[in-house]
PDB file of C-alpha atoms in Angstrom:
ATOM      1  CA  MET A 201     -30.289 -17.902  40.133  1.00 92.00           C
ATOM      2  CA  LYS A 202     -27.335 -16.404  38.312  1.00 94.00           C
ATOM      3  CA  ASP A 203     -26.471 -15.678  34.696  1.00 97.00           C
ATOM      4  CA  TYR A 204     -23.053 -16.332  33.173  1.00 97.00           C
ATOM      5  CA  ASN A 205     -22.277 -14.735  29.808  1.00 98.00           C
ATOM      6  CA  LEU A 206     -19.905 -16.110  27.216  1.00 98.00           C
ATOM      7  CA  THR A 207     -19.079 -15.829  23.540  1.00 98.00           C
ATOM      8  CA  VAL A 208     -18.744 -18.880  21.297  1.00 98.00           C
ATOM      9  CA  TYR A 209     -15.192 -19.129  19.956  1.00 97.00           C
ATOM     10  CA  TYR A 210     -13.885 -21.101  16.999  1.00 96.00           C
ATOM     11  CA  GLU A 211     -12.407 -23.698  19.393  1.00 96.00           C
ATOM     12  CA  ASP A 212     -15.935 -24.391  20.748  1.00 97.00           C
ATOM     13  CA  THR A 213     -17.306 -25.390  17.355  1.00 97.00           C
ATOM     14  CA  ASP A 214     -17.205 -28.292  14.929  1.00 95.00           C
ATOM     15  CA  ALA A 215     -16.458 -28.079  11.206  1.00 91.00           C
ATOM     16  CA  GLN A 216     -19.860 -26.490  10.534  1.00 94.00           C
ATOM     17  CA  GLY A 217     -19.318 -23.627  12.997  1.00 94.00           C
ATOM     18  CA  VAL A 218     -21.818 -25.139  15.464  1.00 97.00           C
ATOM     19  CA  VAL A 219     -20.995 -25.637  19.149  1.00 98.00           C
ATOM     20  CA  TYR A 220     -19.881 -29.233  19.653  1.00 96.00           C
ATOM     21  CA  TYR A 221     -22.361 -30.834  22.081  1.00 96.00           C
ATOM     22  CA  ALA A 222     -19.780 -31.761  24.740  1.00 96.00           C
ATOM     23  CA  ASN A 223     -18.699 -28.127  25.026  1.00 97.00           C
ATOM     24  CA  TYR A 224     -22.025 -27.248  26.646  1.00 98.00           C
ATOM     25  CA  LEU A 225     -20.781 -29.270  29.622  1.00 98.00           C
ATOM     26  CA  LYS A 226     -17.759 -26.942  29.800  1.00 97.00           C
ATOM     27  CA  PHE A 227     -20.012 -23.894  29.618  1.00 98.00           C
ATOM     28  CA  PHE A 228     -22.198 -25.313  32.405  1.00 98.00           C
ATOM     29  CA  GLU A 229     -19.130 -26.137  34.531  1.00 96.00           C
ATOM     30  CA  ARG A 230     -17.842 -22.566  34.309  1.00 96.00           C
ATOM     31  CA  ALA A 231     -21.281 -21.173  35.138  1.00 97.00           C
ATOM     32  CA  ARG A 232     -21.669 -23.479  38.192  1.00 95.00           C
ATOM     33  CA  THR A 233     -18.231 -22.475  39.448  1.00 93.00           C
ATOM     34  CA  GLU A 234     -19.076 -18.780  39.202  1.00 93.00           C
ATOM     35  CA  PHE A 235     -22.484 -19.407  40.792  1.00 92.00           C
ATOM     36  CA  LEU A 236     -20.856 -21.168  43.754  1.00 90.00           C
ATOM     37  CA  ARG A 237     -18.315 -18.374  44.279  1.00 88.00           C
ATOM     38  CA  ASP A 238     -21.249 -16.346  45.617  1.00 81.00           C
ATOM     39  CA  SER A 239     -21.603 -18.883  48.431  1.00 81.00           C
ATOM     40  CA  GLY A 240     -17.950 -18.791  49.519  1.00 79.00           C
ATOM     41  CA  TYR A 241     -16.699 -21.566  47.217  1.00 84.00           C
ATOM     42  CA  GLU A 242     -12.997 -21.427  46.525  1.00 85.00           C
ATOM     43  CA  GLN A 243     -11.775 -24.470  44.629  1.00 84.00           C
ATOM     44  CA  MET A 244      -8.149 -24.253  45.794  1.00 87.00           C
ATOM     45  CA  LYS A 245      -9.228 -23.819  49.422  1.00 87.00           C
ATOM     46  CA  LEU A 246     -11.466 -26.884  49.243  1.00 87.00           C
ATOM     47  CA  MET A 247      -8.691 -28.909  47.633  1.00 88.00           C
ATOM     48  CA  GLN A 248      -6.376 -27.885  50.478  1.00 91.00           C
ATOM     49  CA  GLU A 249      -9.090 -29.051  52.897  1.00 91.00           C
ATOM     50  CA  GLY A 250      -9.184 -32.413  51.107  1.00 94.00           C
ATOM     51  CA  ILE A 251     -12.602 -31.925  49.470  1.00 94.00           C
ATOM     52  CA  ILE A 252     -13.410 -32.200  45.782  1.00 93.00           C
ATOM     53  CA  PHE A 253     -16.649 -31.911  43.834  1.00 93.00           C
ATOM     54  CA  VAL A 254     -17.639 -34.426  41.189  1.00 95.00           C
ATOM     55  CA  VAL A 255     -20.473 -34.607  38.709  1.00 97.00           C
ATOM     56  CA  ARG A 256     -22.557 -37.726  39.394  1.00 97.00           C
ATOM     57  CA  ASN A 257     -25.262 -37.407  36.770  1.00 98.00           C
ATOM     58  CA  VAL A 258     -26.094 -35.251  33.763  1.00 98.00           C
ATOM     59  CA  GLU A 259     -29.397 -35.023  31.907  1.00 98.00           C
ATOM     60  CA  MET A 260     -29.037 -32.683  28.950  1.00 98.00           C
ATOM     61  CA  VAL A 261     -31.394 -31.777  26.131  1.00 98.00           C
ATOM     62  CA  LEU A 262     -30.163 -29.897  23.063  1.00 98.00           C
ATOM     63  CA  HIS A 263     -32.936 -27.848  21.456  1.00 98.00           C
ATOM     64  CA  SER A 264     -31.064 -25.823  18.863  1.00 97.00           C
ATOM     65  CA  PRO A 265     -27.426 -24.993  18.206  1.00 96.00           C
ATOM     66  CA  ALA A 266     -25.283 -22.097  19.230  1.00 98.00           C
ATOM     67  CA  ARG A 267     -22.912 -20.935  16.513  1.00 98.00           C
ATOM     68  CA  LEU A 268     -19.580 -19.200  16.163  1.00 97.00           C
ATOM     69  CA  ASP A 269     -19.643 -15.686  17.706  1.00 97.00           C
ATOM     70  CA  ASP A 270     -23.035 -16.177  19.378  1.00 98.00           C
ATOM     71  CA  LYS A 271     -23.480 -14.574  22.777  1.00 98.00           C
ATOM     72  CA  VAL A 272     -24.664 -17.311  25.130  1.00 98.00           C
ATOM     73  CA  ILE A 273     -26.247 -16.811  28.534  1.00 98.00           C
ATOM     74  CA  VAL A 274     -26.070 -19.748  30.934  1.00 98.00           C
ATOM     75  CA  ARG A 275     -28.616 -19.467  33.739  1.00 98.00           C
ATOM     76  CA  THR A 276     -27.810 -21.542  36.826  1.00 97.00           C
ATOM     77  CA  GLU A 277     -30.152 -22.417  39.663  1.00 97.00           C
ATOM     78  CA  LEU A 278     -29.497 -24.599  42.711  1.00 97.00           C
ATOM     79  CA  LEU A 279     -32.449 -26.992  43.015  1.00 97.00           C
ATOM     80  CA  LYS A 280     -31.508 -29.280  45.908  1.00 97.00           C
ATOM     81  CA  LEU A 281     -28.907 -29.233  48.642  1.00 98.00           C
ATOM     82  CA  GLY A 282     -27.988 -32.094  50.926  1.00 97.00           C
ATOM     83  CA  LYS A 283     -25.059 -32.623  53.278  1.00 96.00           C
ATOM     84  CA  VAL A 284     -23.010 -34.339  50.560  1.00 97.00           C
ATOM     85  CA  SER A 285     -24.847 -33.794  47.273  1.00 96.00           C
ATOM     86  CA  PHE A 286     -26.459 -30.951  45.384  1.00 97.00           C
ATOM     87  CA  GLU A 287     -28.355 -30.523  42.136  1.00 98.00           C
ATOM     88  CA  PHE A 288     -28.478 -27.756  39.568  1.00 98.00           C
ATOM     89  CA  ASN A 289     -30.786 -26.740  36.775  1.00 98.00           C
ATOM     90  CA  GLN A 290     -28.892 -24.995  33.977  1.00 98.00           C
ATOM     91  CA  ASN A 291     -30.260 -23.447  30.810  1.00 98.00           C
ATOM     92  CA  ALA A 292     -28.351 -21.922  27.900  1.00 98.00           C
ATOM     93  CA  PHE A 293     -29.898 -19.175  25.793  1.00 98.00           C
ATOM     94  CA  VAL A 294     -28.970 -17.268  22.652  1.00 98.00           C
ATOM     95  CA  GLU A 295     -30.836 -14.014  22.978  1.00 95.00           C
ATOM     96  CA  SER A 296     -34.076 -15.198  24.576  1.00 95.00           C
ATOM     97  CA  GLN A 297     -34.207 -18.603  22.845  1.00 98.00           C
ATOM     98  CA  LEU A 298     -33.578 -21.664  25.024  1.00 98.00           C
ATOM     99  CA  ILE A 299     -30.985 -23.772  23.205  1.00 98.00           C
ATOM    100  CA  THR A 300     -29.855 -26.304  25.823  1.00 98.00           C
ATOM    101  CA  GLU A 301     -31.055 -27.378  29.246  1.00 98.00           C
ATOM    102  CA  ALA A 302     -29.504 -29.668  31.819  1.00 98.00           C
ATOM    103  CA  LYS A 303     -29.992 -31.095  35.282  1.00 98.00           C
ATOM    104  CA  ILE A 304     -26.643 -31.800  36.872  1.00 98.00           C
ATOM    105  CA  LYS A 305     -26.155 -33.691  40.124  1.00 98.00           C
ATOM    106  CA  CYS A 306     -22.908 -33.167  42.005  1.00 97.00           C
ATOM    107  CA  GLY A 307     -21.339 -34.658  45.081  1.00 96.00           C
ATOM    108  CA  SER A 308     -18.643 -33.837  47.600  1.00 96.00           C
ATOM    109  CA  LEU A 309     -15.834 -36.367  48.045  1.00 96.00           C
ATOM    110  CA  ASP A 310     -12.783 -36.822  50.219  1.00 96.00           C
ATOM    111  CA  SER A 311      -9.904 -36.195  47.795  1.00 95.00           C
ATOM    112  CA  THR A 312      -7.827 -39.118  49.131  1.00 95.00           C
ATOM    113  CA  SER A 313     -10.387 -41.895  49.524  1.00 97.00           C
ATOM    114  CA  PHE A 314     -12.892 -40.649  46.895  1.00 96.00           C
ATOM    115  CA  LYS A 315     -15.647 -41.505  49.368  1.00 97.00           C
ATOM    116  CA  PRO A 316     -18.585 -39.172  50.050  1.00 97.00           C
ATOM    117  CA  SER A 317     -17.699 -36.389  52.456  1.00 96.00           C
ATOM    118  CA  ALA A 318     -19.939 -33.712  53.944  1.00 96.00           C
ATOM    119  CA  LEU A 319     -19.681 -30.211  52.581  1.00 94.00           C
ATOM    120  CA  PRO A 320     -17.788 -27.903  54.959  1.00 91.00           C
ATOM    121  CA  GLU A 321     -20.298 -26.139  57.198  1.00 92.00           C
ATOM    122  CA  TYR A 322     -19.409 -22.636  55.939  1.00 90.00           C
ATOM    123  CA  LEU A 323     -20.014 -23.740  52.341  1.00 91.00           C
ATOM    124  CA  HIS A 324     -23.233 -25.611  53.089  1.00 93.00           C
ATOM    125  CA  LYS A 325     -24.529 -22.534  54.890  1.00 92.00           C
ATOM    126  CA  GLY A 326     -23.516 -20.284  51.975  1.00 91.00           C
ATOM    127  CA  MET A 327     -25.072 -22.588  49.397  1.00 92.00           C
ATOM    128  CA  LYS A 328     -28.307 -22.729  51.391  1.00 93.00           C
ATOM    129  CA  LYS A 329     -28.688 -18.990  50.783  1.00 91.00           C
ATOM    130  CA  LEU A 330     -28.658 -19.671  47.037  1.00 89.00           C
ATOM    131  CA  LEU A 331     -31.736 -21.919  47.133  1.00 88.00           C
TER     132      LEU A 331
END
């Protein structure tokens, strides 16, 4: 489990100063990327190896809004890890209040054919340590 901290900027909000719902997906993406760095994930290296990650499924529940200038903590946890796919639980908090939660399923694809491709062994091994 890892926390990623961010501040809500004007560009993240709608006309009422509330975080636009789709921007939580951006927050979660950044947090997953930083979480995976701890396992040896380097996006450019994987791209050079012909591997890309894609989001296959998102289940997200919005409980209450984050607002302009709020300090948001995104907590990321790897729930499942297969040879080709992996699943995360991600929760966003303002202070200690849960504001948004999501389950996000990802997959590994060959960047040319867009067909499922096994995670490189070094990355699978590194990700396993994060379970």
